[in-house]
Every structure is written in C-alpha cells, then in structure tokens.
Short mmCIF file of C-alpha atoms in Angstrom, two decimals:
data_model
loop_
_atom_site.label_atom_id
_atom_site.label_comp_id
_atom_site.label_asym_id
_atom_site.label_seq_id
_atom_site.Cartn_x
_atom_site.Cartn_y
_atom_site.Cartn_z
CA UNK A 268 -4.39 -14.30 -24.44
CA UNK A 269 -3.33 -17.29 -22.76
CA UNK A 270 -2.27 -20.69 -24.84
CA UNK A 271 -5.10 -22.53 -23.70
CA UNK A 272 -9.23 -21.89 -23.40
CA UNK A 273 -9.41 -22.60 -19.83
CA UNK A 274 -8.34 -19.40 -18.89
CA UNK A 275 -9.45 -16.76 -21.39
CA UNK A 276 -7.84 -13.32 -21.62
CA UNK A 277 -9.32 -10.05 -23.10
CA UNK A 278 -6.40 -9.52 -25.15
CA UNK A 279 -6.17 -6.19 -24.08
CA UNK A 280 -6.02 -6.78 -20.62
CA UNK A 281 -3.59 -9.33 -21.46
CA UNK A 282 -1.37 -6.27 -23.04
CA UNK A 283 -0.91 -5.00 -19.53
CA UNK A 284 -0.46 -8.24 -17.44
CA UNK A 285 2.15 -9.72 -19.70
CA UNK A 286 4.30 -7.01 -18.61
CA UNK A 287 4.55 -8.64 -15.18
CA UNK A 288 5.16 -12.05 -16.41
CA UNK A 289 9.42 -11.87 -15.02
CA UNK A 290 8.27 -11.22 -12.08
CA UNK A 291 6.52 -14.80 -12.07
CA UNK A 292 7.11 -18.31 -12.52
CA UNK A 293 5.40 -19.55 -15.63
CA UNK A 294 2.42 -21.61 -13.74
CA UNK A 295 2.91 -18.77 -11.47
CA UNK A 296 1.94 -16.46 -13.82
CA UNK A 297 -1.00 -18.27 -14.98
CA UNK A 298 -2.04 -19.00 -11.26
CA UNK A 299 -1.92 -14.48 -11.02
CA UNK A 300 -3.43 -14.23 -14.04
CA UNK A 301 -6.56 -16.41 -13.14
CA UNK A 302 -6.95 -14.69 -9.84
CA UNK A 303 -6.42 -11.18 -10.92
CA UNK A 304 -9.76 -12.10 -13.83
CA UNK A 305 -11.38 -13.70 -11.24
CA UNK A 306 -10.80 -10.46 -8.06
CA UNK A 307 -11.81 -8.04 -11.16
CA UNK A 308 -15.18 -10.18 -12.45
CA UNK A 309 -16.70 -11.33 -8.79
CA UNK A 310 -19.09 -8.97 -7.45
CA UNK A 311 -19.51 -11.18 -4.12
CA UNK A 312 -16.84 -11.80 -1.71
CA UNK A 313 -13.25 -11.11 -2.43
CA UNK A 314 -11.85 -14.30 -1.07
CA UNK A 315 -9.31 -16.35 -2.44
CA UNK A 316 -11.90 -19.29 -2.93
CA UNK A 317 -14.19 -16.26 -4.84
CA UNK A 318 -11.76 -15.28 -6.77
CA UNK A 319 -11.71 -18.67 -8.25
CA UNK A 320 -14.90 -18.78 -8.69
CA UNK A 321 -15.37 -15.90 -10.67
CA UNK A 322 -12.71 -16.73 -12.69
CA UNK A 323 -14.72 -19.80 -13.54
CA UNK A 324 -11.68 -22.21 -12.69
CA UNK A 325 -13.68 -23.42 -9.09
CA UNK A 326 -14.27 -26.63 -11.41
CA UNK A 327 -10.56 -26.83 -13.26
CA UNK A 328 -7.79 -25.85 -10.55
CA UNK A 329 -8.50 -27.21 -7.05
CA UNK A 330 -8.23 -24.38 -4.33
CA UNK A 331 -4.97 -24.89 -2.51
CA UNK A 332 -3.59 -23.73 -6.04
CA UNK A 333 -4.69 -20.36 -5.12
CA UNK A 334 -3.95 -20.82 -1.68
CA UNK A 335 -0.01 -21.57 -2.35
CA UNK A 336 0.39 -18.42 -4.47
CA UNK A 337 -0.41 -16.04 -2.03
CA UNK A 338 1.45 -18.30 0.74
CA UNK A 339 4.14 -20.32 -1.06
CA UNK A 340 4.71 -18.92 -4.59
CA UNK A 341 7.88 -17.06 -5.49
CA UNK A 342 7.60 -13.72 -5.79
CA UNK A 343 7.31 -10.42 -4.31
CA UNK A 344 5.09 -8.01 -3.79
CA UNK A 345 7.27 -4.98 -3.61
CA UNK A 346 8.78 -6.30 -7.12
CA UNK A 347 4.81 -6.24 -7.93
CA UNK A 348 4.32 -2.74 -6.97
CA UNK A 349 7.65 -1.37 -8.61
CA UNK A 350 6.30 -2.75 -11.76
CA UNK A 351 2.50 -1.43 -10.97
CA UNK A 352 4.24 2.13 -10.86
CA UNK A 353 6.15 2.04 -13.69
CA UNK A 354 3.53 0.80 -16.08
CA UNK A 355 1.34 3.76 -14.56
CA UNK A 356 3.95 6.16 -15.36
CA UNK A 357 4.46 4.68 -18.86
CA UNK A 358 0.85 4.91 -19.41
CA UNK A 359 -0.34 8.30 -17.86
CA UNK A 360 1.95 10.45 -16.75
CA UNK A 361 3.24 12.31 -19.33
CA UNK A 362 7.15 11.99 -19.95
CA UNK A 363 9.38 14.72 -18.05
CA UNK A 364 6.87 15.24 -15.47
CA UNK A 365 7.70 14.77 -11.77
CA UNK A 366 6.15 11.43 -10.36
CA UNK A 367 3.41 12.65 -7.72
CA UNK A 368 2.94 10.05 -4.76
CA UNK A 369 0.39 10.32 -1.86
CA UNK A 370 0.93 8.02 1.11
CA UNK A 371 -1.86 6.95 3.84
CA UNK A 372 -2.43 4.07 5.80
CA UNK A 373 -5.57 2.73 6.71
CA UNK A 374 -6.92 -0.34 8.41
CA UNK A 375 -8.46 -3.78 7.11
CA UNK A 376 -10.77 -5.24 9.69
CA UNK A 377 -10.15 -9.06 10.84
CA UNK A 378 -11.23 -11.74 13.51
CA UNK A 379 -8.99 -13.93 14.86
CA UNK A 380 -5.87 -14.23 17.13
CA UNK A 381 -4.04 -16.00 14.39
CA UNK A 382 -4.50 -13.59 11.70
CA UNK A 383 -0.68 -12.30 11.26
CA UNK A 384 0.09 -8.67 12.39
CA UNK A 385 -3.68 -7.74 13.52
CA UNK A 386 -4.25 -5.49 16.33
CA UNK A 387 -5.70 -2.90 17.45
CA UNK A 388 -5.02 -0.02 15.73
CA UNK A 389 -6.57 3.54 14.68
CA UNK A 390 -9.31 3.99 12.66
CA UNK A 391 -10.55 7.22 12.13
CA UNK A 392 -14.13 5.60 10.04
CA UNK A 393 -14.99 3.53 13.25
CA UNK A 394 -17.72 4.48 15.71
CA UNK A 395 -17.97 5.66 18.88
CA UNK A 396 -15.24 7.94 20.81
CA UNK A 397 -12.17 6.08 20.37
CA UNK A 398 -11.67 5.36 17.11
CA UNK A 399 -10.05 2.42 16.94
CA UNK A 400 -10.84 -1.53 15.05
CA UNK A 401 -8.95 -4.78 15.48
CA UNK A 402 -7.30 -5.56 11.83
CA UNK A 403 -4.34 -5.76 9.45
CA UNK A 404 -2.96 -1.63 9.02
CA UNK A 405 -1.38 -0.95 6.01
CA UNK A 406 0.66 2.25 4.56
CA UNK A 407 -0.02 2.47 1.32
CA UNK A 408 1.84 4.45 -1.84
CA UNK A 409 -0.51 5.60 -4.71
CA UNK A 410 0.62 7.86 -7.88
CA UNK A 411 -1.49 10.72 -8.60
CA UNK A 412 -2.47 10.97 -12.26
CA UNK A 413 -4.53 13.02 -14.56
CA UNK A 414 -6.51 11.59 -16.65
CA UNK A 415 -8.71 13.06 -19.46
CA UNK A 416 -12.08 12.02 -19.13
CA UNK A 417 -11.89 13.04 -14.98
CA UNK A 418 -11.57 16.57 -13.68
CA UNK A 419 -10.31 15.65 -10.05
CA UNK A 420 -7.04 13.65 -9.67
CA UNK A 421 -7.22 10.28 -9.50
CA UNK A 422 -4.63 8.15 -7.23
CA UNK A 423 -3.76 4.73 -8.11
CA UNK A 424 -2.50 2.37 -5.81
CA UNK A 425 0.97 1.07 -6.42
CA UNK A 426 2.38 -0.36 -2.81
CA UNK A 427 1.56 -1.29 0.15
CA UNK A 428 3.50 -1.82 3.40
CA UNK A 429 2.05 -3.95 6.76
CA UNK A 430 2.65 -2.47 10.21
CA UNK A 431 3.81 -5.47 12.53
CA UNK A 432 3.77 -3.89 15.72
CA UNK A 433 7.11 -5.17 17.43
CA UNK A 434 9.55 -4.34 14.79
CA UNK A 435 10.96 -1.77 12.89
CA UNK A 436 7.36 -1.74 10.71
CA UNK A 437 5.62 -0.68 13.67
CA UNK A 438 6.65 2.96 12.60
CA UNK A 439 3.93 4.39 9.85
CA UNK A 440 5.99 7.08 8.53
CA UNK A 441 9.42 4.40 8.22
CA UNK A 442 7.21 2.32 6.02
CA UNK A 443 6.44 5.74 3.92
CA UNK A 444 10.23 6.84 3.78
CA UNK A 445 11.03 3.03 2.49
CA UNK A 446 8.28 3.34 -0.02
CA UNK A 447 9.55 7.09 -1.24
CA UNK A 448 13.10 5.87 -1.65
CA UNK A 449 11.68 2.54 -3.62
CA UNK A 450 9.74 4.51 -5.78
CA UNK A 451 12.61 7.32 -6.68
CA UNK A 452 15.25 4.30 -7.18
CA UNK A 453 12.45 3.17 -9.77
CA UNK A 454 12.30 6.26 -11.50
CA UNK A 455 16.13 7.79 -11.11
CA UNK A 456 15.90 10.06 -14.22
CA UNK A 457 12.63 12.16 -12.87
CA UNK A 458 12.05 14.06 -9.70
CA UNK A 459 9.49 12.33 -6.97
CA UNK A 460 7.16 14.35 -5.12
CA UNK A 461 5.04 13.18 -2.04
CA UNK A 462 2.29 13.94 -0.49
CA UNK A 463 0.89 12.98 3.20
CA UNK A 464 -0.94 14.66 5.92
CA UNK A 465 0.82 15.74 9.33
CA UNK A 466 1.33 11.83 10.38
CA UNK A 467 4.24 11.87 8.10
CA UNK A 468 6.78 14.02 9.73
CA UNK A 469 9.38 13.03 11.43
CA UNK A 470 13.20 12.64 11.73
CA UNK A 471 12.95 9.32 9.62
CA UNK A 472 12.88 12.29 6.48
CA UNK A 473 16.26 13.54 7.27
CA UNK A 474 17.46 10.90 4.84
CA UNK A 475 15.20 11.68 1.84
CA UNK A 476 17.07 11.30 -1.61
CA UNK A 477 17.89 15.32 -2.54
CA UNK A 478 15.60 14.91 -5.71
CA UNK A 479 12.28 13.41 -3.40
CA UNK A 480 10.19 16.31 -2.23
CA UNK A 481 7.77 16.08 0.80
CA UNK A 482 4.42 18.12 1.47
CA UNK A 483 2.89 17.68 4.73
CA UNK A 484 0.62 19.40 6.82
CA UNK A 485 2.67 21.67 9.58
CA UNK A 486 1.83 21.31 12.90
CA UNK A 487 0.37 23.82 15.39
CA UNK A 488 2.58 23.36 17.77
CA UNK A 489 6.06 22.59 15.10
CA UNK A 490 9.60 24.03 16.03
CA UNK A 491 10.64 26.34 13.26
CA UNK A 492 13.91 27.64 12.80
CA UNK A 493 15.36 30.62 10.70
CA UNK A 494 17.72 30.20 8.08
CA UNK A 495 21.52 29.59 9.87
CA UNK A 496 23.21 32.57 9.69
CA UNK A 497 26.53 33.46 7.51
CA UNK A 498 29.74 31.95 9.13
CA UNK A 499 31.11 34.57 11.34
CA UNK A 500 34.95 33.03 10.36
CA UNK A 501 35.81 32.48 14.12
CA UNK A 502 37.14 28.66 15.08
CA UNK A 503 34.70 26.61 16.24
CA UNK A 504 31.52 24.48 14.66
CA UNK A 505 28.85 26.69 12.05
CA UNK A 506 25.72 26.85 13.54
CA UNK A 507 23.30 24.65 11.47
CA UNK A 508 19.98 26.49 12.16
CA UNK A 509 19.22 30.16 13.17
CA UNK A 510 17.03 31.54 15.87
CA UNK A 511 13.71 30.00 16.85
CA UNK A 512 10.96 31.14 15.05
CA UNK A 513 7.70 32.16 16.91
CA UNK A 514 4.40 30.09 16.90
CA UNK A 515 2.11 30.01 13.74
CA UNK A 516 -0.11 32.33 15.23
CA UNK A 517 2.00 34.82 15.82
CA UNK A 518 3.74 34.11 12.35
CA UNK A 519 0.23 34.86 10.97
CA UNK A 520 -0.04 38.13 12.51
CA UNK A 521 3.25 39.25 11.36
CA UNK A 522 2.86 37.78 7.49
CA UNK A 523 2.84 39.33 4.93
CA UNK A 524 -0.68 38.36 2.86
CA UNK A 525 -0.92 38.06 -1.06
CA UNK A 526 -3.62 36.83 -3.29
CA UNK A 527 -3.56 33.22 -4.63
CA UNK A 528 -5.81 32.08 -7.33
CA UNK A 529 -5.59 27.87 -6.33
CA UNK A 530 -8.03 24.93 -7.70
CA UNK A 531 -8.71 22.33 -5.17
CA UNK A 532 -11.41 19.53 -5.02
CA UNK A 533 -12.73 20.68 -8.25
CA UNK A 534 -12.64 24.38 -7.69
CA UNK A 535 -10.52 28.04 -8.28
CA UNK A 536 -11.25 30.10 -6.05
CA UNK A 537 -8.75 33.65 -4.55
CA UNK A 538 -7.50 33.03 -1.27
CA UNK A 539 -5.04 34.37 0.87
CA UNK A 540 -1.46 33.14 1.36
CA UNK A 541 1.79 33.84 3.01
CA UNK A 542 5.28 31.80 2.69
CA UNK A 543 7.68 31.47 5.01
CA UNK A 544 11.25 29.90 4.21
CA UNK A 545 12.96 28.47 7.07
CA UNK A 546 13.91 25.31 8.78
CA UNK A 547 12.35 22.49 10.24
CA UNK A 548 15.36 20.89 11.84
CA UNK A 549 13.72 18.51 14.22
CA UNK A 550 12.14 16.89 10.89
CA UNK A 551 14.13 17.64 8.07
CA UNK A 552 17.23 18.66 9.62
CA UNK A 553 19.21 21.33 7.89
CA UNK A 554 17.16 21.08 4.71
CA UNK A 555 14.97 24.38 3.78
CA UNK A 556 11.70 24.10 3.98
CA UNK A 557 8.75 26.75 2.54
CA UNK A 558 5.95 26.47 5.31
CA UNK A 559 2.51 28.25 3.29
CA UNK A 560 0.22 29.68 5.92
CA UNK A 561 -3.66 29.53 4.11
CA UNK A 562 -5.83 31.94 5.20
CA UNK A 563 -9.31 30.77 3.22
CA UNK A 564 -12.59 31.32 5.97
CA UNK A 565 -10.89 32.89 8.98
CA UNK A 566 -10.30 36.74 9.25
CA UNK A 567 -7.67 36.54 11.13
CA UNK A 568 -4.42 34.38 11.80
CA UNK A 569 -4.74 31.28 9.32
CA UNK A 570 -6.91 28.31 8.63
CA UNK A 571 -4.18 25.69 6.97
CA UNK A 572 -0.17 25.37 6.95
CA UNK A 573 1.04 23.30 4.52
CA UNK A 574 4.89 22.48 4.24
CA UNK A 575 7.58 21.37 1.57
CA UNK A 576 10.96 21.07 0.43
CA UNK A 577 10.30 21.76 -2.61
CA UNK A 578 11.55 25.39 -3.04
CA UNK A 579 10.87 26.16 -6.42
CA UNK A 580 7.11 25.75 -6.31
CA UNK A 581 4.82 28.69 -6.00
CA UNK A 582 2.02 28.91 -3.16
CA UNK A 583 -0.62 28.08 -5.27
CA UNK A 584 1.24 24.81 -6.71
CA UNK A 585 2.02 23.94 -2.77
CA UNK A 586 -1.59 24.20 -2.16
CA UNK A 587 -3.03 22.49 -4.93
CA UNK A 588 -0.65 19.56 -3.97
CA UNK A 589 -1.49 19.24 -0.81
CA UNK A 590 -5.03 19.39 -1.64
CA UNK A 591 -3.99 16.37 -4.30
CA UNK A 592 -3.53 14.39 -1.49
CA UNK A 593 -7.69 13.85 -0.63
CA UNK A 594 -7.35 11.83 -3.88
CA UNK A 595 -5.45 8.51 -2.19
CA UNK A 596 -8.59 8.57 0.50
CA UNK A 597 -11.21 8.01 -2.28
CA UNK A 598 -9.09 5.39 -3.95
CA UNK A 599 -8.64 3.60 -0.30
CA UNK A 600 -12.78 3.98 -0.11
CA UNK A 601 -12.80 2.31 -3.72
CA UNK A 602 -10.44 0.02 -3.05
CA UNK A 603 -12.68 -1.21 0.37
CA UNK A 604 -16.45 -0.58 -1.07
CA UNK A 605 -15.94 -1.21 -5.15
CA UNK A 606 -12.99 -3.69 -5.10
CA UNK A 607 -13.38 -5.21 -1.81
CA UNK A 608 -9.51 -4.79 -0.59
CA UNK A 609 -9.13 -6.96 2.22
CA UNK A 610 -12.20 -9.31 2.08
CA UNK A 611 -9.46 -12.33 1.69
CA UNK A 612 -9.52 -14.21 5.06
CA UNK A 613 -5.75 -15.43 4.86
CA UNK A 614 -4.15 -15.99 8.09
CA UNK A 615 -0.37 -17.01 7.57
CA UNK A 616 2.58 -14.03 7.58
CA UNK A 617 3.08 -14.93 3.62
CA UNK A 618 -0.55 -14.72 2.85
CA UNK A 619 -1.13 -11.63 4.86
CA UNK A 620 1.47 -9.79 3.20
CA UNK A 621 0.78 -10.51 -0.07
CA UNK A 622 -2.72 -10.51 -0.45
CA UNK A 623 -3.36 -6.42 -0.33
CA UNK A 624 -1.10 -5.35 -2.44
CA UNK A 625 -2.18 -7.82 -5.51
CA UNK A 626 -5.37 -6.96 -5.10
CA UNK A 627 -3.92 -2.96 -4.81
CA UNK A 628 -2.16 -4.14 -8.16
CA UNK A 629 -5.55 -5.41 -9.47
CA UNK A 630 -7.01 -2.05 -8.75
CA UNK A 631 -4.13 -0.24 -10.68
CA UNK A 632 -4.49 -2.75 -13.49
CA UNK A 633 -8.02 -1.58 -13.85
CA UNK A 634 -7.55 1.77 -13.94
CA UNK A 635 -4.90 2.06 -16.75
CA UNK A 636 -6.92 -0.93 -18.86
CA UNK A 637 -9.41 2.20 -18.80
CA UNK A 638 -7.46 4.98 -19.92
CA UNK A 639 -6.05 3.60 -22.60
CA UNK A 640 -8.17 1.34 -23.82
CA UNK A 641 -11.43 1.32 -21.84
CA UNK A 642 -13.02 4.53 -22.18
CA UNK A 643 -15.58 6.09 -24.55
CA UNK A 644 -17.37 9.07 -24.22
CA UNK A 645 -20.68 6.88 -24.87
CA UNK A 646 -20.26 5.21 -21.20
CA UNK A 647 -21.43 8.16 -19.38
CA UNK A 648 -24.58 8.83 -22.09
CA UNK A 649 -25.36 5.17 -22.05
CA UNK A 650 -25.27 5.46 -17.55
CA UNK A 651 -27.36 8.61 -17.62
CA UNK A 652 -29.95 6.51 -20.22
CA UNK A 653 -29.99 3.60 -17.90
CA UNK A 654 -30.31 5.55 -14.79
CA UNK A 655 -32.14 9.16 -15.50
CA UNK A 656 -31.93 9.94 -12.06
CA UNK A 657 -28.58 10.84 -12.54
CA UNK A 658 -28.81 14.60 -14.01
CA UNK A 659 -25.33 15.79 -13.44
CA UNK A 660 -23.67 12.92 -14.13
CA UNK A 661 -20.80 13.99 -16.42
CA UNK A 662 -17.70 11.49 -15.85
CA UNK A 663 -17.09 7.74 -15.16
CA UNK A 664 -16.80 6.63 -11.58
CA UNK A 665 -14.61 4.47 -10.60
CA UNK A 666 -17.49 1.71 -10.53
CA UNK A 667 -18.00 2.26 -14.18
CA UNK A 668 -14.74 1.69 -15.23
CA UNK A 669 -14.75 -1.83 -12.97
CA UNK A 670 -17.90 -2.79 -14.23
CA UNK A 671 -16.98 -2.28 -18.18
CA UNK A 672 -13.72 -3.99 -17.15
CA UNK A 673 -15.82 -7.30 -15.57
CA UNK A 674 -18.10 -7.48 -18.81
CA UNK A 675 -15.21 -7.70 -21.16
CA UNK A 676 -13.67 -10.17 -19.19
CA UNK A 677 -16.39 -12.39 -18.94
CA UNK A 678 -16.89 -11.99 -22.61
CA UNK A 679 -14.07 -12.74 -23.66
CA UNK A 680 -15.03 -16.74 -21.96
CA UNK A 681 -17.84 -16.80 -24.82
CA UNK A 682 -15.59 -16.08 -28.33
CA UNK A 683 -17.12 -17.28 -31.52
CA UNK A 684 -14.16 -19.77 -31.72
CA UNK A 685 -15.66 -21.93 -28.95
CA UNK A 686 -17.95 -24.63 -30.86
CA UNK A 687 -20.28 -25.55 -27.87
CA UNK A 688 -22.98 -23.26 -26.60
CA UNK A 689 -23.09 -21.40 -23.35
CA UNK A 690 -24.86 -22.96 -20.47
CA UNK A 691 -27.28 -21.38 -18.54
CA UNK A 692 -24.92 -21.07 -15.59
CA UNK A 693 -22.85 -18.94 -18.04
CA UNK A 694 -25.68 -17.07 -19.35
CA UNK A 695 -26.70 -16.38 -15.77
CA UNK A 696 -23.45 -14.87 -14.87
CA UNK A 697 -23.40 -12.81 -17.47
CA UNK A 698 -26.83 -11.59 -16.52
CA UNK A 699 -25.97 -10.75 -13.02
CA UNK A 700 -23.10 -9.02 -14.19
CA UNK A 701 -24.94 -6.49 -16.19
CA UNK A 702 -27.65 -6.56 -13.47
CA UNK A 703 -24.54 -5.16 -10.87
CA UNK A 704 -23.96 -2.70 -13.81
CA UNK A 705 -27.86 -1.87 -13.88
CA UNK A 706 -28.12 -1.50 -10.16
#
C-alpha cells in the first residue's frame, strides 16, 4: 500500500504494481498508480478526468496532474509493456515453456482533425460495404496463457504499437516484427512463438531472430518453392530455392491425407491434414517453412492452410496454434466493451501514444491479480445464485474477474483503520459498484 491514505492500495494489487515502480519517477509512480485504481474501479467513461474520479482523487490532485503523465511524464510505454510481459510470464506461464504471442491490430474510433495519427483506416466491425472508421489503429502484442479455472486460452495484452501513416509505422506487419524481436530480447533464454492471421506476411520476416517462430495463415494465391536442391559442385552461385511449387489446389489433390485428432475453440474433433515442407522465399526467404493444408467440411481440396517455421511441431500442434490466435480478438472485444480501451479523448502525439497501452497494461494487471490471487471457485456459484438464468455458466468471464477486482479496490478506501465514517457518496459508490456486478 501506498505511505499515505489518500490513495489506498489493495495490498495485493499493490504486489504487482510495485514491480513497475523503476520504470517511474516516484510522484510518477503514484500519479500511475492512482490512474491505473481509478481506469480499473470506473464503470462510466474511461477518460483521463474519469479515471480520477473513480479513483476518488477528483477532489485531492487537480486534473492537469493526470493530464501531464500521459503527455509530459518520463517514461515509456514500450519499457511498460516489456515489464507487463515479463510479470505475465513469471506469473502464468510455466517455466521452460515457449512464450506464445498473438499479434492483431485493430482500430479506436476518434473525432477530430487534431487527434494525432487518426485516419481512416480498416475496420472489419464497421457497417456498411466498405469497412472502414476514422480513428487511432493500433498493432497490438498479447501472450497467450493457460490458466486453470478457463478451458479456452486467454490472451493478455502486453504492447501496443500506433500506425502513423507517413512513416515507417505506416507498415502493420513492421510494427509486429519490432514487437516479436522486443519480446524475444526480453525473454533470451526461451523460444518465442507468434501467431497472426495472413496480414502478417511479408519480407519484413526475413529478419526474424532464428529462435522466434511465426504461424500465419497461407495465402491462396502464395509462391511456394521446393527445398533448393544439393550443390551440383560446378563454379558458380547455389541456388537458394528449388522449383516452383504448384497452387494449393492442386497441392491438395496431390497430398497425401492423414488423420489429426486437434482441439480448437473448445473442441477435439478428427480431421484431415496434410504437410508440406518447402519454402516461402518471397516471405521468409531461404528459411523452411511446414505449410498444413486442413481439410475439416470440404470433400475435396482443403478448407484452411496454415504456415510456420517451426519445424518440429506436429500438424495437430500447428493447428491448435493457429486456432490460439481467435484468443487476442476476444481480449481486443474486452479490452473495447469491459475495459473501455480507447475512451480517453487525448489529442497530443505523447498522449496518444501512451494512453492505449497503459490502459492495455491495466488490462494485463487485472488478469494476473486474478490468477493468483483473485479467484475462487465460489465466484462462479455465487454468479449462477445471483443470476439463475445462467444454466451453463461454468467459468469466470472476463467481466467477473474486473468486477471482483473494482470491489476490492474500492474496499480497500473503507479499512477499519480510518476513524471517520463513510459518507453517503462513498456508500453510494460502493452500491453502484455491486449494482454493475448485479446487472
């Protein structure tokens, strides 16, 4: 807990922040520590002037205080995120184990000419034909955990990356390569694994460290290349890739088709599979791929064709990751509906940048405060008894765990050691905090 009752701590929540405090200034620190209480207890609007607020400091600190840290402070929110990841992996993934990371990008909606890096930009959730919002788009890097109490894989957001259309950040999948190589430099003693859909290819993974593995989603139309063949010993330059390969189709017809027994979103089921080992030079250069051709409802030719350079995993495992990767789109939904990622109005470069990925941090902060010291088996019973409706409820959701998370820290503002009384506005916010809970 902090030194001082202004700014009460649930000790431990406090655990888990005070890992972050070099990353800070001292009144820094206290200045993220108050906003991070206040983004995880309001249940209105995420912005800055809310997440005082809700923090109960709108009366202590005045509001350019939280203004200046997101555009002034020192620090860094790639330091932030390094940090994020490595307290995740501490905490639940279990030691040895490669570090799994899925990578998307999605877009925050904003008005205003003045809001730094907006545009127009895809959005594959918007209506209508085209597709596309005005907003902030971000790439962001989550690590895929398993956790006990959940049978699906949960992603937790870690770091985020804006596209600034003009510059070398323009390019989606150079943001993901930076992020891959930050998060292997963080963990140099384990192997990194990552996970995107067919966005993500491209020659910018030619320089992937040799112990960083990539799964993607092949596309229809992708130039494949055989193995290069043996050097012949005559003078001149090996050839770095064999023959060209023919199209997917035809690849299916020709396959050879085995049995796989694979779990994804929450079921095994047999399918069929064929692997291919080969090249991909135009993306990966001259490093071996497997390509996994998935034939699942179709009778014929194939339905899915997942790649990766990771050789030593089977066709199920190759699969299964790829299917991992649906798990970073619910936490970007979570992060949006149950967090509200993005609400913060800030306009400035400084501000813009910063403000997603502490409240990504926030998210990640909430999620390991749960599995290790959140959860009981008595929050689901006590859900179904509030809500009967719910009949096949059988696991937390992620607005469980945020909700337990906002009553402790607003409890912890009422400890026996404080001689006055609540007021009602206190009592009232505690009462709409177990009414969001209730609803």
């Amino acid at each position: 807990m902090l030194p001082d009752a202004t700014l009460p701590v649930p000790s431990s929540l406090m655990n888990l922040l005070a890992g972050l405090f070099p990353l800070f200034t001292a009144p820094s620190f206290r200045t993220f520590c108050g906003l991070a209480c206040g983004f995880l207890t309001q249940t209105g609007k995420r912005t800055v002037c809310g997440m005082l607020t809700a923090a109960g400091l709108a009366q202590v600190w005045p509001h350019d205080r939280a203004h200046w840290f997101f555009s002034r402070a020192r620090w860094n929110p790639d330091e932030l995120g390094i940090a994020v990841a490595k307290l995740v992996v501490a905490l639940l993934v279990p030691a040895g184990e490669p570090v799994s990371v899925a990578i998307d990008d999605t877009l925050f909606k904003r008005r205003g000419k003045k809001v730094w890096a907006a545009s127009w930009f895809h959005d594959g959730s918007a209506a209508g034909p085209d597709k596309t919002g005005y907003g902030n788009n971000w790439v962001i890097a989550a690590i895929i955990v398993r956790l006990p109490f959940l049978d699906r894989p949960a992603a937790i957001p870690v770091l985020a990356k804006l596209v600034v259309k003009g510059t070398n950040s323009k390019s989606r999948l150079w943001l993901a390569a930076r992020m891959a190589h930050m998060i292997a430099d963080a963990f140099p003693g384990r192997e990194t694994g990552v996970v995107a859909d067919s966005a993500y290819a491209g020659a910018e993974l030619k320089k992937l460290p040799a112990r960083t593995t990539w799964t993607t989603r092949l596309r229809k139309d992708a130039a494949l290349c055989e193995l290069p063949p043996r050097r012949t010993g005559k003078p001149g330059r090996p050839r770095a890739k064999g023959d060209r390969l023919p199209s997917l189709d035809k690849l299916a017809a020709t396959a050879t088709w085995q049995p796989v027994a694979a779990t994804r979103y929450r079921t095994t089921a047999p399918i069929q599979a064929a692997v291919i080992t080969c090249l991909w030079y135009s993306v990966l250069g001259t490093r071996q791929v497997q390509v996994v051709l998935i034939r699942d409802r179709s009778a014929t030719g194939y339905d899915l064709a997942p790649v990766t350079t990771d050789l030593n995993a089977t066709a199920a495992h190759v699969i299964e990751r790829y299917a991992s990767r649906w798990s970073i789109e619910v936490a970007i939904e979570d992060a949006k509906q149950i967090y509200g990622t993005g609400q913060a109005r800030n306009r400035t470069a400084r501000a813009v940048e910063r403000t997603v990925p502490f409240m990504l941090a926030c998210q990640a902060l909430a999620y390991c405060w749960y599995a290790t010291d959140g959860h009981d088996p008595a929050d689901v019973t006590s859900h179904r008894a509030r809500s009967p409706w719910y009949t096949t409820k059988t696991q937390p959701s992620t607005a469980d765990m945020a909700a337990k998370l906002r009553r402790v820290i607003i409890a912890a503002r009422f400890r026996p050691s404080h001689p006055d009384q609540p007021t009602r506005e206190e009592i009232h916010l505690i009462r709409l905090a177990w009414a969001d809970l209730a609803a």
